[in-house]
Amino acid sequence: MKLNLLALAALTLAALPLAGAHAAASTPGETCVQDLRDIAPFLLENDTGARAHLAQKGQAYFDLALASASEAAKNTDDESACDVVLANYLSQWRTGHLQIVPSAALKHSKPAPPSTPTANTVDTRAPSLQLLSPRTALLTLPSFFPRYSKAIADLLTSQRHDLATRPNWIIDVRRNNGGSDSTYAPLLPWISSGEIVSVGGEWLSTPANIAGQEGICALFAPGDASCTTHSDQAVARMRSVQSGQFVTQQADGPVSYGSFPRNKTQPARVAVLVDRDCGSSCEEFLLVARQSFRVKLIGRNSHGSLDYSNLRLHALPSGIRQLMYATSRSARLPQLQVDLDGIMPDIYLPPPKDEAQRAQEIVRVQRWLEGGSLRPGGA
């Protein structure tokens, strides 16, 4: 273990009761303690954000968090209660891209074949288009998960005429749960000013991170050639440096300047509606979209779960659950930290009190785009 890990490792061993060897644990409380004891040392060696969090929040903060969690762990009487304790402890490190996953769920993690929709099934995460007026279109994108990639591309293609004839767009990404950056790629030629400055990331090279990278495609994307290619490249980059060091994800450096043909017809004004539930790849979309001269972000700060990503799995001692942690960090750090409080909108709207007020935000933004006021009930 590296020297900068010794302080918290010693604290971990001192603050938690010795439950004996892992194999001897029998009660849910003993099992929970075992898993809790494993988390901090592992994070500090392998998670890309843990050491920065320790430096930012201080040793005393984590002393208190661990003491509280250890007492709660001892008193758990079932595994679900332990899951809550461990999740609460992880939230003291950071609130996004760090979680506990039941091992049993991973045994059934292969994607299920797509089901045939019926008249009674509605996918609330699917993209949709609503033509609000001859001048304004509403594009609702509740998710950027890969399963919606084709649906978004098909929607933009099939509705090209209606989209091209409306100078005002509202893109609603409130409650968007993230997913993959490639899912929103077909939207960029519509709204981009022509060039996108992208800031990549860095891998943390450790034996655990390399092993996690080597097994990720077989676990979550079996047979996906693009996943295998990306994973192989990541492993090669990690192996190019000593263990414990960071290495850029791309050999040509972290910042790239990309350009692509813009659509001949683009909306004149685009309002992106955002809220606290927009996280991960949704936030990456915000960083890209706001580079356009024609885009404004309206609403509330985003979630704040983007700085540390590329989650991999670590089996906790119990075998009952696994820790999902980050193996990469953004090269924006420490100058531009999204996780501190999310991405700030250009125009702030107070949180709606109910679903009716939430729906009214679309009405207000449409009125504003068409020359009126954002004021509630305004003309």
CSV table of C-alpha atoms in Angstrom, one decimal:
chain,number,residue,atom,x,y,z
A,1,MET,CA,0.0,0.0,0.0
A,2,LYS,CA,1.3,3.4,-0.9
A,3,LEU,CA,2.4,5.8,1.9
A,4,ASN,CA,-0.4,8.3,1.2
A,5,LEU,CA,-2.9,5.5,1.9
A,6,LEU,CA,-1.6,4.5,5.3
A,7,ALA,CA,-3.4,7.1,7.3
A,8,LEU,CA,-6.9,6.2,6.3
A,9,ALA,CA,-6.1,2.5,6.2
A,10,ALA,CA,-5.0,2.7,9.9
A,11,LEU,CA,-8.1,4.6,10.7
A,12,THR,CA,-10.2,2.0,9.1
A,13,LEU,CA,-8.7,-0.8,11.1
A,14,ALA,CA,-8.9,1.1,14.3
A,15,ALA,CA,-12.4,2.4,14.0
A,16,LEU,CA,-14.1,-0.9,13.1
A,17,PRO,CA,-14.5,-3.9,15.4
A,18,LEU,CA,-12.4,-6.9,14.5
A,19,ALA,CA,-15.0,-9.5,13.4
A,20,GLY,CA,-12.4,-12.2,12.7
A,21,ALA,CA,-11.5,-13.8,9.4
A,22,HIS,CA,-13.7,-13.1,6.5
A,23,ALA,CA,-14.7,-16.8,6.3
A,24,ALA,CA,-15.8,-16.8,9.9
A,25,ALA,CA,-18.5,-14.1,9.4
A,26,SER,CA,-22.0,-15.4,9.8
A,27,THR,CA,-24.4,-12.6,10.8
A,28,PRO,CA,-25.5,-9.8,8.4
A,29,GLY,CA,-23.8,-7.3,10.8
A,30,GLU,CA,-20.5,-9.1,10.6
A,31,THR,CA,-20.7,-9.4,6.9
A,32,CYS,CA,-21.5,-5.8,6.6
A,33,VAL,CA,-18.5,-4.8,8.7
A,34,GLN,CA,-16.2,-6.9,6.5
A,35,ASP,CA,-17.4,-5.1,3.4
A,36,LEU,CA,-17.2,-1.7,5.0
A,37,ARG,CA,-13.6,-2.3,6.1
A,38,ASP,CA,-12.6,-3.0,2.5
A,39,ILE,CA,-14.0,0.1,0.9
A,40,ALA,CA,-11.8,3.0,2.0
A,41,PRO,CA,-8.4,1.3,1.3
A,42,PHE,CA,-9.6,0.0,-2.1
A,43,LEU,CA,-10.9,3.4,-3.1
A,44,LEU,CA,-7.8,5.3,-2.2
A,45,GLU,CA,-5.7,2.9,-4.3
A,46,ASN,CA,-7.9,2.5,-7.3
A,47,ASP,CA,-10.7,5.1,-7.5
A,48,THR,CA,-9.7,8.2,-9.5
A,49,GLY,CA,-11.5,10.6,-7.2
A,50,ALA,CA,-10.9,9.2,-3.7
A,51,ARG,CA,-7.6,10.8,-2.9
A,52,ALA,CA,-8.8,14.2,-4.1
A,53,HIS,CA,-11.9,13.9,-2.0
A,54,LEU,CA,-9.8,13.1,1.1
A,55,ALA,CA,-7.6,16.1,0.4
A,56,GLN,CA,-10.7,18.4,-0.1
A,57,LYS,CA,-12.8,17.2,2.8
A,58,GLY,CA,-10.1,16.4,5.3
A,59,GLN,CA,-9.3,13.4,7.6
A,60,ALA,CA,-11.7,14.5,10.3
A,61,TYR,CA,-14.6,14.4,7.9
A,62,PHE,CA,-13.9,10.8,7.0
A,63,ASP,CA,-13.2,9.8,10.6
A,64,LEU,CA,-16.7,10.8,11.5
A,65,ALA,CA,-18.2,9.2,8.4
A,66,LEU,CA,-16.5,5.9,9.1
A,67,ALA,CA,-17.3,5.9,12.8
A,68,SER,CA,-21.0,6.4,12.1
A,69,ALA,CA,-21.0,3.8,9.3
A,70,SER,CA,-19.2,1.2,11.4
A,71,GLU,CA,-21.8,1.5,14.2
A,72,ALA,CA,-24.7,1.2,11.8
A,73,ALA,CA,-23.0,-1.8,10.0
A,74,LYS,CA,-22.7,-3.7,13.3
A,75,ASN,CA,-26.4,-3.4,14.0
A,76,THR,CA,-27.7,-4.4,10.6
A,77,ASP,CA,-29.9,-7.5,10.6
A,78,ASP,CA,-30.3,-8.2,6.9
A,79,GLU,CA,-28.4,-7.6,3.7
A,80,SER,CA,-30.7,-4.9,2.4
A,81,ALA,CA,-30.1,-2.8,5.5
A,82,CYS,CA,-26.4,-3.2,5.0
A,83,ASP,CA,-26.7,-2.0,1.4
A,84,VAL,CA,-28.3,1.2,2.7
A,85,VAL,CA,-25.4,1.7,5.2
A,86,LEU,CA,-22.8,1.2,2.6
A,87,ALA,CA,-24.5,3.4,0.1
A,88,ASN,CA,-24.8,6.2,2.7
A,89,TYR,CA,-21.1,5.8,3.5
A,90,LEU,CA,-20.2,6.0,-0.2
A,91,SER,CA,-22.2,9.2,-0.5
A,92,GLN,CA,-19.8,10.8,2.0
A,93,TRP,CA,-17.1,10.3,-0.7
A,94,ARG,CA,-19.2,11.6,-3.6
A,95,THR,CA,-22.8,11.5,-4.7
A,96,GLY,CA,-22.4,10.1,-8.2
A,97,HIS,CA,-20.5,7.4,-10.0
A,98,LEU,CA,-19.9,5.4,-6.9
A,99,GLN,CA,-22.3,2.7,-5.7
A,100,ILE,CA,-23.0,-0.8,-4.4
A,101,VAL,CA,-24.3,-3.5,-6.7
A,102,PRO,CA,-25.7,-6.8,-5.6
A,103,SER,CA,-23.6,-9.7,-7.0
A,104,ALA,CA,-26.7,-11.6,-7.9
A,105,ALA,CA,-27.8,-8.9,-10.2
A,106,LEU,CA,-24.6,-9.1,-12.2
A,107,LYS,CA,-25.3,-12.8,-13.1
A,108,HIS,CA,-28.3,-11.6,-15.1
A,109,SER,CA,-26.6,-8.4,-16.5
A,110,LYS,CA,-26.6,-9.5,-20.2
A,111,PRO,CA,-29.0,-7.3,-22.2
A,112,ALA,CA,-32.4,-8.9,-22.7
A,113,PRO,CA,-33.7,-9.2,-26.2
A,114,PRO,CA,-35.9,-6.2,-27.1
A,115,SER,CA,-39.6,-6.8,-26.4
A,116,THR,CA,-42.3,-6.2,-28.8
A,117,PRO,CA,-44.2,-3.1,-27.9
A,118,THR,CA,-48.0,-3.4,-27.5
A,119,ALA,CA,-50.7,-0.8,-27.4
A,120,ASN,CA,-50.6,-0.9,-23.6
A,121,THR,CA,-46.9,-0.4,-23.1
A,122,VAL,CA,-45.4,3.1,-23.0
A,123,ASP,CA,-41.6,3.6,-22.7
A,124,THR,CA,-41.4,6.8,-20.7
A,125,ARG,CA,-37.6,7.1,-21.4
A,126,ALA,CA,-38.0,7.1,-25.2
A,127,PRO,CA,-37.4,10.3,-27.2
A,128,SER,CA,-40.3,12.2,-28.5
A,129,LEU,CA,-41.1,15.3,-30.7
A,130,GLN,CA,-44.0,17.7,-30.2
A,131,LEU,CA,-44.7,20.5,-32.6
A,132,LEU,CA,-45.8,23.3,-30.3
A,133,SER,CA,-46.5,25.9,-33.0
A,134,PRO,CA,-45.4,26.7,-36.5
A,135,ARG,CA,-42.3,28.3,-35.0
A,136,THR,CA,-41.4,26.0,-32.1
A,137,ALA,CA,-40.6,22.3,-31.7
A,138,LEU,CA,-40.2,20.4,-28.4
A,139,LEU,CA,-37.7,17.6,-28.4
A,140,THR,CA,-37.9,15.5,-25.2
A,141,LEU,CA,-34.9,13.3,-24.4
A,142,PRO,CA,-35.4,11.5,-21.1
A,143,SER,CA,-32.3,9.2,-21.5
A,144,PHE,CA,-29.1,8.9,-23.4
A,145,PHE,CA,-28.7,5.1,-22.7
A,146,PRO,CA,-27.4,3.3,-25.8
A,147,ARG,CA,-30.8,1.5,-26.3
A,148,TYR,CA,-32.2,4.9,-27.4
A,149,SER,CA,-29.4,5.8,-29.8
A,150,LYS,CA,-31.2,4.5,-32.9
A,151,ALA,CA,-34.6,6.0,-31.7
A,152,ILE,CA,-33.1,9.4,-31.5
A,153,ALA,CA,-31.3,9.2,-34.8
A,154,ASP,CA,-34.5,7.8,-36.5
A,155,LEU,CA,-36.6,10.6,-35.0
A,156,LEU,CA,-34.3,13.3,-36.3
A,157,THR,CA,-34.3,11.8,-39.7
A,158,SER,CA,-38.0,11.0,-40.1
A,159,GLN,CA,-39.1,14.4,-38.7
A,160,ARG,CA,-36.4,16.4,-40.6
A,161,HIS,CA,-38.9,18.6,-42.5
A,162,ASP,CA,-40.8,19.6,-39.4
A,163,LEU,CA,-37.7,20.3,-37.5
A,164,ALA,CA,-36.0,22.3,-40.3
A,165,THR,CA,-39.0,24.6,-40.7
A,166,ARG,CA,-39.1,25.6,-37.0
A,167,PRO,CA,-36.6,28.3,-36.0
A,168,ASN,CA,-37.1,27.7,-32.3
A,169,TRP,CA,-36.3,24.4,-30.5
A,170,ILE,CA,-36.8,23.4,-26.9
A,171,ILE,CA,-34.6,20.4,-25.9
A,172,ASP,CA,-35.9,18.9,-22.7
A,173,VAL,CA,-33.3,16.9,-20.8
A,174,ARG,CA,-34.9,17.3,-17.3
A,175,ARG,CA,-34.7,13.9,-15.5
A,176,ASN,CA,-32.3,12.6,-18.2
A,177,ASN,CA,-30.4,9.7,-16.5
A,178,GLY,CA,-27.4,9.9,-18.7
A,179,GLY,CA,-26.0,6.9,-20.7
A,180,SER,CA,-23.6,7.2,-23.6
A,181,ASP,CA,-22.2,10.3,-25.3
A,182,SER,CA,-22.6,8.6,-28.7
A,183,THR,CA,-26.4,8.5,-28.2
A,184,TYR,CA,-26.8,12.3,-28.6
A,185,ALA,CA,-24.2,12.6,-31.4
A,186,PRO,CA,-26.9,12.8,-34.3
A,187,LEU,CA,-28.3,15.9,-32.6
A,188,LEU,CA,-25.0,17.9,-32.7
A,189,PRO,CA,-25.0,18.8,-36.5
A,190,TRP,CA,-28.4,20.5,-35.9
A,191,ILE,CA,-27.3,22.7,-33.0
A,192,SER,CA,-23.5,23.1,-33.2
A,193,SER,CA,-21.7,26.1,-34.5
A,194,GLY,CA,-19.3,23.9,-36.4
A,195,GLU,CA,-16.5,23.2,-34.0
A,196,ILE,CA,-16.5,21.4,-30.7
A,197,VAL,CA,-13.7,21.6,-28.1
A,198,SER,CA,-13.6,18.3,-26.2
A,199,VAL,CA,-11.7,17.7,-23.0
A,200,GLY,CA,-10.9,14.0,-22.5
A,201,GLY,CA,-9.8,12.1,-19.5
A,202,GLU,CA,-7.1,10.2,-17.8
A,203,TRP,CA,-6.9,6.5,-16.7
A,204,LEU,CA,-5.5,5.5,-13.3
A,205,SER,CA,-3.3,2.5,-13.9
A,206,THR,CA,-3.5,-0.2,-11.2
A,207,PRO,CA,-3.8,-3.9,-11.4
A,208,ALA,CA,-7.4,-3.8,-10.3
A,209,ASN,CA,-8.3,-1.2,-12.8
A,210,ILE,CA,-6.6,-3.1,-15.6
A,211,ALA,CA,-8.4,-6.3,-14.7
A,212,GLY,CA,-11.7,-4.5,-14.5
A,213,GLN,CA,-11.2,-3.0,-17.9
A,214,GLU,CA,-10.3,-6.3,-19.4
A,215,GLY,CA,-13.5,-7.9,-18.2
A,216,ILE,CA,-16.0,-5.1,-18.7
A,217,CYS,CA,-17.2,-6.0,-22.3
A,218,ALA,CA,-17.8,-9.7,-21.5
A,219,LEU,CA,-19.9,-8.6,-18.5
A,220,PHE,CA,-22.0,-5.8,-20.0
A,221,ALA,CA,-21.6,-5.8,-23.8
A,222,PRO,CA,-20.8,-9.4,-24.9
A,223,GLY,CA,-20.0,-9.6,-28.6
A,224,ASP,CA,-19.7,-5.8,-29.1
A,225,ALA,CA,-16.6,-5.3,-31.3
A,226,SER,CA,-16.5,-1.6,-30.6
A,227,CYS,CA,-16.4,-2.2,-26.8
A,228,THR,CA,-13.6,-4.7,-27.2
A,229,THR,CA,-11.6,-2.3,-29.3
A,230,HIS,CA,-12.1,0.6,-26.8
A,231,SER,CA,-11.2,-1.7,-23.9
A,232,ASP,CA,-8.1,-3.0,-25.5
A,233,GLN,CA,-6.9,0.6,-26.2
A,234,ALA,CA,-7.6,1.5,-22.6
A,235,VAL,CA,-5.6,-1.4,-21.3
A,236,ALA,CA,-2.7,-0.6,-23.5
A,237,ARG,CA,-2.7,3.0,-22.2
A,238,MET,CA,-2.8,1.8,-18.6
A,239,ARG,CA,0.1,-0.6,-19.1
A,240,SER,CA,2.2,2.1,-20.7
A,241,VAL,CA,2.8,3.7,-17.2
A,242,GLN,CA,3.7,2.5,-13.8
A,243,SER,CA,1.0,1.3,-11.4
A,244,GLY,CA,-0.5,4.3,-9.5
A,245,GLN,CA,0.1,6.8,-12.3
A,246,PHE,CA,-2.4,8.5,-14.5
A,247,VAL,CA,-2.2,8.4,-18.3
A,248,THR,CA,-4.2,10.3,-20.8
A,249,GLN,CA,-6.9,8.3,-22.6
A,250,GLN,CA,-5.6,9.6,-26.0
A,251,ALA,CA,-2.0,9.6,-27.1
A,252,ASP,CA,-2.3,13.0,-28.7
A,253,GLY,CA,-3.4,14.7,-25.4
A,254,PRO,CA,-6.5,15.5,-23.5
A,255,VAL,CA,-7.9,18.4,-25.6
A,256,SER,CA,-9.2,17.9,-29.1
A,257,TYR,CA,-10.9,20.2,-31.6
A,258,GLY,CA,-13.5,18.5,-33.7
A,259,SER,CA,-15.4,19.8,-36.6
A,260,PHE,CA,-18.1,18.3,-38.8
A,261,PRO,CA,-20.6,19.4,-41.5
A,262,ARG,CA,-23.5,21.3,-40.0
A,263,ASN,CA,-27.0,20.8,-41.3
A,264,LYS,CA,-27.8,23.3,-44.0
A,265,THR,CA,-30.9,24.3,-41.9
A,266,GLN,CA,-30.5,24.8,-38.2
A,267,PRO,CA,-32.7,26.3,-35.6
A,268,ALA,CA,-32.0,29.9,-34.9
A,269,ARG,CA,-32.6,29.6,-31.1
A,270,VAL,CA,-32.3,26.5,-28.9
A,271,ALA,CA,-33.4,26.4,-25.3
A,272,VAL,CA,-32.1,23.4,-23.3
A,273,LEU,CA,-34.3,22.7,-20.3
A,274,VAL,CA,-32.2,21.2,-17.5
A,275,ASP,CA,-32.7,20.2,-13.8
A,276,ARG,CA,-30.9,18.4,-11.0
A,277,ASP,CA,-31.7,15.0,-12.4
A,278,CYS,CA,-29.6,15.5,-15.5
A,279,GLY,CA,-26.4,13.6,-14.8
A,280,SER,CA,-23.4,11.9,-16.4
A,281,SER,CA,-23.7,11.8,-20.2
A,282,CYS,CA,-26.5,14.3,-19.9
A,283,GLU,CA,-24.1,16.7,-18.4
A,284,GLU,CA,-21.6,16.0,-21.1
A,285,PHE,CA,-24.3,17.0,-23.6
A,286,LEU,CA,-24.7,20.3,-21.8
A,287,LEU,CA,-21.0,21.0,-22.0
A,288,VAL,CA,-21.1,20.3,-25.7
A,289,ALA,CA,-24.4,22.1,-26.4
A,290,ARG,CA,-23.5,25.3,-24.7
A,291,GLN,CA,-20.6,25.8,-27.0
A,292,SER,CA,-23.0,26.8,-29.7
A,293,PHE,CA,-23.8,30.4,-30.3
A,294,ARG,CA,-27.5,29.6,-30.6
A,295,VAL,CA,-28.0,27.6,-27.4
A,296,LYS,CA,-29.1,28.7,-23.9
A,297,LEU,CA,-29.3,26.4,-20.8
A,298,ILE,CA,-32.5,27.2,-18.8
A,299,GLY,CA,-33.6,25.7,-15.5
A,300,ARG,CA,-31.4,24.5,-12.6
A,301,ASN,CA,-27.9,23.2,-12.0
A,302,SER,CA,-27.4,19.7,-13.2
A,303,HIS,CA,-26.7,16.7,-10.9
A,304,GLY,CA,-22.9,16.9,-10.6
A,305,SER,CA,-21.7,13.4,-11.6
A,306,LEU,CA,-19.3,13.7,-14.4
A,307,ASP,CA,-15.7,14.3,-13.2
A,308,TYR,CA,-15.0,10.6,-12.4
A,309,SER,CA,-16.3,7.9,-14.7
A,310,ASN,CA,-15.7,4.6,-16.6
A,311,LEU,CA,-17.1,2.6,-13.7
A,312,ARG,CA,-15.7,-0.8,-13.0
A,313,LEU,CA,-16.5,-3.5,-10.4
A,314,HIS,CA,-14.6,-4.7,-7.3
A,315,ALA,CA,-16.0,-7.8,-5.4
A,316,LEU,CA,-16.3,-7.0,-1.7
A,317,PRO,CA,-15.2,-9.7,0.8
A,318,SER,CA,-18.7,-11.0,1.5
A,319,GLY,CA,-19.2,-12.0,-2.1
A,320,ILE,CA,-22.8,-10.7,-1.7
A,321,ARG,CA,-22.2,-7.3,-3.3
A,322,GLN,CA,-19.7,-5.4,-5.4
A,323,LEU,CA,-18.4,-1.9,-5.4
A,324,MET,CA,-18.7,0.1,-8.6
A,325,TYR,CA,-16.1,2.8,-8.7
A,326,ALA,CA,-14.4,5.2,-11.2
A,327,THR,CA,-11.3,4.3,-13.2
A,328,SER,CA,-10.9,7.6,-15.1
A,329,ARG,CA,-11.1,11.3,-14.3
A,330,SER,CA,-11.7,14.3,-16.5
A,331,ALA,CA,-8.7,16.3,-17.7
A,332,ARG,CA,-10.8,19.4,-16.8
A,333,LEU,CA,-9.8,18.9,-13.2
A,334,PRO,CA,-9.1,20.7,-11.0
A,335,GLN,CA,-9.8,23.9,-12.9
A,336,LEU,CA,-13.4,23.0,-13.9
A,337,GLN,CA,-15.2,20.7,-11.4
A,338,VAL,CA,-18.7,19.7,-12.4
A,339,ASP,CA,-19.2,17.4,-9.4
A,340,LEU,CA,-19.0,20.3,-6.9
A,341,ASP,CA,-22.5,21.6,-7.8
A,342,GLY,CA,-23.3,20.6,-11.3
A,343,ILE,CA,-23.4,22.7,-14.5
A,344,MET,CA,-25.0,26.1,-14.0
A,345,PRO,CA,-27.7,27.2,-16.4
A,346,ASP,CA,-27.5,30.5,-18.3
A,347,ILE,CA,-31.0,31.4,-17.0
A,348,TYR,CA,-32.2,30.1,-13.6
A,349,LEU,CA,-35.8,28.9,-13.0
A,350,PRO,CA,-36.8,28.0,-9.4
A,351,PRO,CA,-37.7,24.3,-8.9
A,352,PRO,CA,-41.4,23.7,-9.7
A,353,LYS,CA,-43.6,22.8,-6.8
A,354,ASP,CA,-45.5,20.1,-8.8
A,355,GLU,CA,-46.0,18.5,-12.2
A,356,ALA,CA,-48.3,21.3,-13.3
A,357,GLN,CA,-45.6,23.9,-12.7
A,358,ARG,CA,-43.0,21.6,-14.3
A,359,ALA,CA,-45.2,21.5,-17.5
A,360,GLN,CA,-45.6,25.3,-17.4
A,361,GLU,CA,-41.8,25.7,-17.8
A,362,ILE,CA,-42.2,24.5,-21.4
A,363,VAL,CA,-45.0,27.0,-22.0
A,364,ARG,CA,-42.9,29.8,-20.5
A,365,VAL,CA,-39.8,28.9,-22.6
A,366,GLN,CA,-41.9,28.7,-25.8
A,367,ARG,CA,-43.4,32.1,-25.1
A,368,TRP,CA,-39.9,33.5,-24.5
A,369,LEU,CA,-38.5,32.0,-27.7
A,370,GLU,CA,-41.3,33.5,-29.7
A,371,GLY,CA,-40.7,37.0,-28.4
A,372,GLY,CA,-42.7,37.0,-25.1
A,373,SER,CA,-41.6,36.8,-21.5
A,374,LEU,CA,-40.3,34.0,-19.3
A,375,ARG,CA,-42.4,35.5,-16.4
A,376,PRO,CA,-45.0,33.0,-15.1
A,377,GLY,CA,-48.2,33.9,-16.7
A,378,GLY,CA,-46.5,36.7,-18.7
A,379,ALA,CA,-47.4,37.8,-22.2
